[in-house]
mmCIF file of C-alpha atoms and ligand atoms in Angstrom:
data_model
loop_
_atom_site.group_PDB
_atom_site.id
_atom_site.type_symbol
_atom_site.label_atom_id
_atom_site.label_comp_id
_atom_site.label_asym_id
_atom_site.label_seq_id
_atom_site.Cartn_x
_atom_site.Cartn_y
_atom_site.Cartn_z
ATOM 1 C CA MET A 1131 32.046 132.435 64.347
ATOM 2 C CA ARG A 1132 32.942 133.152 67.971
ATOM 3 C CA ASN A 1133 35.496 130.328 67.914
ATOM 4 C CA LEU A 1134 37.089 131.774 64.804
ATOM 5 C CA ILE A 1135 37.427 135.191 66.429
ATOM 6 C CA LEU A 1136 39.061 133.618 69.526
ATOM 7 C CA LEU A 1137 41.400 131.714 67.217
ATOM 8 C CA VAL A 1138 42.448 134.945 65.436
ATOM 9 C CA ILE A 1139 43.028 136.704 68.801
ATOM 10 C CA ALA A 1140 45.136 133.713 69.990
ATOM 11 C CA PHE A 1141 47.242 133.769 66.827
ATOM 12 C CA SER A 1142 47.738 137.541 67.111
ATOM 13 C CA PHE A 1143 48.852 137.124 70.733
ATOM 14 C CA ILE A 1144 51.394 134.499 69.783
ATOM 15 C CA ALA A 1145 52.678 136.504 66.827
ATOM 16 C CA CYS A 1146 52.959 139.622 68.998
ATOM 17 C CA ASN A 1147 54.957 137.859 71.701
ATOM 18 C CA GLY A 1148 57.090 136.232 69.077
ATOM 19 C CA ASN A 1149 58.308 139.680 68.093
ATOM 20 C CA SER A 1150 58.485 141.116 71.584
ATOM 21 C CA GLN A 1151 62.167 140.336 71.977
ATOM 22 C CA ASN A 1152 62.930 143.151 69.592
ATOM 23 C CA ASN A 1153 60.375 145.501 71.034
ATOM 24 C CA SER A 1154 61.990 147.987 73.377
ATOM 25 C CA THR A 1155 58.679 149.034 74.843
ATOM 26 C CA SER A 1156 57.958 145.422 76.017
ATOM 27 C CA THR A 1157 58.074 144.993 79.781
ATOM 28 C CA GLN A 1158 58.204 141.208 79.656
ATOM 29 C CA LYS A 1159 61.628 139.629 79.759
ATOM 30 C CA PRO A 1160 62.078 137.255 76.825
ATOM 31 C CA LYS A 1161 62.278 133.671 78.013
ATOM 32 C CA SER A 1162 65.378 131.665 77.273
ATOM 33 C CA THR A 1163 65.195 129.798 74.003
ATOM 34 C CA MET A 1164 67.574 127.684 71.963
ATOM 35 C CA SER A 1165 68.348 130.728 69.850
ATOM 36 C CA ASP A 1166 69.739 132.515 72.921
ATOM 37 C CA LYS A 1167 72.508 129.926 73.172
ATOM 38 C CA VAL A 1168 75.998 130.733 72.053
ATOM 39 C CA VAL A 1169 77.398 127.846 70.124
ATOM 40 C CA LYS A 1170 80.990 127.951 68.778
ATOM 41 C CA THR A 1171 83.560 125.495 67.596
ATOM 42 C CA GLU A 1172 86.559 124.903 69.835
ATOM 43 C CA GLU A 1173 88.672 126.743 67.270
ATOM 44 C CA GLU A 1174 86.405 129.784 67.535
ATOM 45 C CA TRP A 1175 86.622 129.661 71.320
ATOM 46 C CA LYS A 1176 90.414 129.578 71.146
ATOM 47 C CA LYS A 1177 90.353 132.821 69.176
ATOM 48 C CA ILE A 1178 88.065 134.524 71.617
ATOM 49 C CA LEU A 1179 89.457 133.238 74.981
ATOM 50 C CA ASN A 1180 93.021 133.561 76.291
ATOM 51 C CA PRO A 1181 94.749 130.258 77.036
ATOM 52 C CA GLU A 1182 93.892 130.317 80.817
ATOM 53 C CA GLN A 1183 90.213 131.203 80.044
ATOM 54 C CA TYR A 1184 90.098 128.410 77.423
ATOM 55 C CA GLN A 1185 91.535 125.866 79.831
ATOM 56 C CA VAL A 1186 89.013 126.661 82.615
ATOM 57 C CA LEU A 1187 85.907 127.480 80.570
ATOM 58 C CA ARG A 1188 86.196 124.931 77.797
ATOM 59 C CA GLU A 1189 88.340 122.211 79.362
ATOM 60 C CA LYS A 1190 86.915 122.400 82.966
ATOM 61 C CA GLY A 1191 90.153 123.451 84.516
ATOM 62 C CA THR A 1192 90.555 125.129 87.973
ATOM 63 C CA GLU A 1193 92.561 128.253 88.666
ATOM 64 C CA MET A 1194 95.019 128.148 91.546
ATOM 65 C CA PRO A 1195 93.282 129.014 94.858
ATOM 66 C CA PHE A 1196 93.889 132.518 96.189
ATOM 67 C CA SER A 1197 95.203 133.574 92.769
ATOM 68 C CA GLY A 1198 92.095 134.821 91.008
ATOM 69 C CA LYS A 1199 91.447 138.493 90.348
ATOM 70 C CA TYR A 1200 87.993 138.431 91.967
ATOM 71 C CA TYR A 1201 88.754 136.278 95.007
ATOM 72 C CA LEU A 1202 88.888 139.429 97.308
ATOM 73 C CA HIS A 1203 86.979 141.735 95.011
ATOM 74 C CA LYS A 1204 84.366 143.730 96.841
ATOM 75 C CA GLU A 1205 82.943 146.342 94.513
ATOM 76 C CA LYS A 1206 79.150 146.521 94.011
ATOM 77 C CA GLY A 1207 77.993 145.206 90.566
ATOM 78 C CA ILE A 1208 77.343 142.137 88.611
ATOM 79 C CA TYR A 1209 79.561 139.232 87.528
ATOM 80 C CA VAL A 1210 79.032 137.980 83.972
ATOM 81 C CA CYS A 1211 80.267 135.000 82.016
ATOM 82 C CA ALA A 1212 83.700 135.769 80.645
ATOM 83 C CA ALA A 1213 82.890 133.856 77.477
ATOM 84 C CA CYS A 1214 79.460 135.051 76.539
ATOM 85 C CA GLY A 1215 78.566 137.946 78.868
ATOM 86 C CA ALA A 1216 75.536 136.300 80.484
ATOM 87 C CA GLU A 1217 74.745 137.851 83.861
ATOM 88 C CA LEU A 1218 75.452 135.208 86.533
ATOM 89 C CA PHE A 1219 76.098 136.514 90.092
ATOM 90 C CA ARG A 1220 75.354 139.731 92.024
ATOM 91 C CA SER A 1221 78.026 141.286 94.319
ATOM 92 C CA ASP A 1222 75.494 141.343 97.204
ATOM 93 C CA THR A 1223 75.534 137.530 97.219
ATOM 94 C CA LYS A 1224 79.370 137.329 97.270
ATOM 95 C CA PHE A 1225 80.996 136.264 100.525
ATOM 96 C CA ASP A 1226 84.406 135.257 101.694
ATOM 97 C CA ALA A 1227 84.322 131.454 102.105
ATOM 98 C CA GLY A 1228 88.050 131.277 102.805
ATOM 99 C CA CYS A 1229 88.381 128.622 100.173
ATOM 100 C CA GLY A 1230 90.492 130.737 97.720
ATOM 101 C CA TRP A 1231 87.885 131.253 95.005
ATOM 102 C CA PRO A 1232 85.137 133.839 94.592
ATOM 103 C CA SER A 1233 82.115 132.495 96.389
ATOM 104 C CA PHE A 1234 78.479 133.416 95.985
ATOM 105 C CA SER A 1235 75.345 132.297 97.962
ATOM 106 C CA ASP A 1236 73.077 132.490 94.857
ATOM 107 C CA VAL A 1237 72.877 132.964 91.099
ATOM 108 C CA VAL A 1238 71.070 135.890 89.417
ATOM 109 C CA ASP A 1239 68.439 133.322 88.482
ATOM 110 C CA SER A 1240 68.582 129.517 88.382
ATOM 111 C CA THR A 1241 67.983 129.407 84.603
ATOM 112 C CA LYS A 1242 71.396 131.108 84.031
ATOM 113 C CA VAL A 1243 73.388 127.994 85.020
ATOM 114 C CA VAL A 1244 73.249 124.217 84.466
ATOM 115 C CA TYR A 1245 73.888 121.794 87.307
ATOM 116 C CA THR A 1246 75.671 118.592 86.477
ATOM 117 C CA LYS A 1247 76.927 115.771 88.670
ATOM 118 C CA ASP A 1248 80.720 115.634 88.539
ATOM 119 C CA THR A 1249 82.516 112.526 89.855
ATOM 120 C CA SER A 1250 86.027 113.516 88.707
ATOM 121 C CA HIS A 1251 89.076 113.565 91.008
ATOM 122 C CA GLY A 1252 87.525 110.961 93.315
ATOM 123 C CA MET A 1253 84.857 113.475 94.536
ATOM 124 C CA VAL A 1254 81.133 113.765 93.999
ATOM 125 C CA ARG A 1255 80.445 117.424 93.269
ATOM 126 C CA THR A 1256 77.897 119.509 91.352
ATOM 127 C CA GLU A 1257 79.501 121.310 88.471
ATOM 128 C CA ILE A 1258 78.092 124.673 87.340
ATOM 129 C CA THR A 1259 78.197 125.693 83.727
ATOM 130 C CA CYS A 1260 76.868 128.785 81.958
ATOM 131 C CA ALA A 1261 73.451 127.937 80.471
ATOM 132 C CA LYS A 1262 74.059 130.261 77.522
ATOM 133 C CA CYS A 1263 77.421 129.082 76.261
ATOM 134 C CA GLY A 1264 78.215 125.898 78.224
ATOM 135 C CA GLY A 1265 81.355 127.362 79.739
ATOM 136 C CA HIS A 1266 82.652 125.769 83.019
ATOM 137 C CA LEU A 1267 82.239 128.149 85.929
ATOM 138 C CA GLY A 1268 83.034 126.019 89.048
ATOM 139 C CA HIS A 1269 81.071 124.013 91.548
ATOM 140 C CA VAL A 1270 78.232 124.519 94.034
ATOM 141 C CA PHE A 1271 78.338 123.109 97.585
ATOM 142 C CA ASP A 1272 75.694 122.996 100.301
ATOM 143 C CA ASP A 1273 77.814 124.586 102.993
ATOM 144 C CA GLY A 1274 77.033 128.247 102.192
ATOM 145 C CA PRO A 1275 75.325 130.940 104.286
ATOM 146 C CA ALA A 1276 71.604 131.519 104.812
ATOM 147 C CA PRO A 1277 69.167 131.903 103.182
ATOM 148 C CA THR A 1278 70.220 129.550 100.358
ATOM 149 C CA GLY A 1279 72.758 127.521 102.330
ATOM 150 C CA LEU A 1280 74.750 127.297 99.042
ATOM 151 C CA ARG A 1281 78.249 128.165 98.129
ATOM 152 C CA TYR A 1282 78.869 128.788 94.415
ATOM 153 C CA CYS A 1283 82.626 128.328 94.175
ATOM 154 C CA ILE A 1284 83.600 130.073 90.887
ATOM 155 C CA ASN A 1285 86.784 130.558 88.999
ATOM 156 C CA SER A 1286 87.748 134.258 88.596
ATOM 157 C CA VAL A 1287 88.893 133.314 85.080
ATOM 158 C CA SER A 1288 85.354 132.333 84.124
ATOM 159 C CA ILE A 1289 83.768 135.670 85.045
ATOM 160 C CA ASP A 1290 84.088 139.364 84.380
ATOM 161 C CA PHE A 1291 82.879 142.196 86.648
ATOM 162 C CA LYS A 1292 80.567 145.013 85.669
ATOM 163 C CA LYS A 1293 79.867 147.982 87.927
HETATM 164 FE FE1 FE B 771 78.612 131.873 79.030
#
C-alpha cells in the first residue's frame, strides 16, 4: 500500500512538471527539449531571413570583418539569435578583440550553443551554432580574456540586440 502511494506521488510530480512550462507561477526554468527546437525547411528560412542572413546562418558564411553592425556596439543588453530569438550573449561579456567581429568571452549558458569541429579553409576551428535553430553563429577560440579564456567570434548578421 505504501509503495502504491509513493507511486501515485511520483506520477503526480512528473505530470505537474510536465505542465510547468505553461505555468507562469513556476520558478523552475523549463529544460531544453526537442520540442524547443526550431525546425524549418530551407525554403521557409529563405522567406524569414534576408539574403545576407541566409548566407551566414544557413550556409555558414562569414560577414566581412569590421563591417558588421555590432562590431563596435557597446549598449547594455542581450544578443539573441537573429533567426530564432534564442538568448545567446550578454553585453557584459563583449570585448574588443580587434578581429573585426563582435567578440564575447562567454555564452549566456553553454546549452544555448552547439560546438562542432570545423576543418574548412585549411584550418581547425570550433564552429558555434545556435542550439535552438541550428543557425551558424561563428567560431570560438581559446585566446580570449579571463576568466573563461575564450573568444566567441560572432557574425553581426547572426545576432540581434535587445536592451
Ligand atoms: Fe537560433
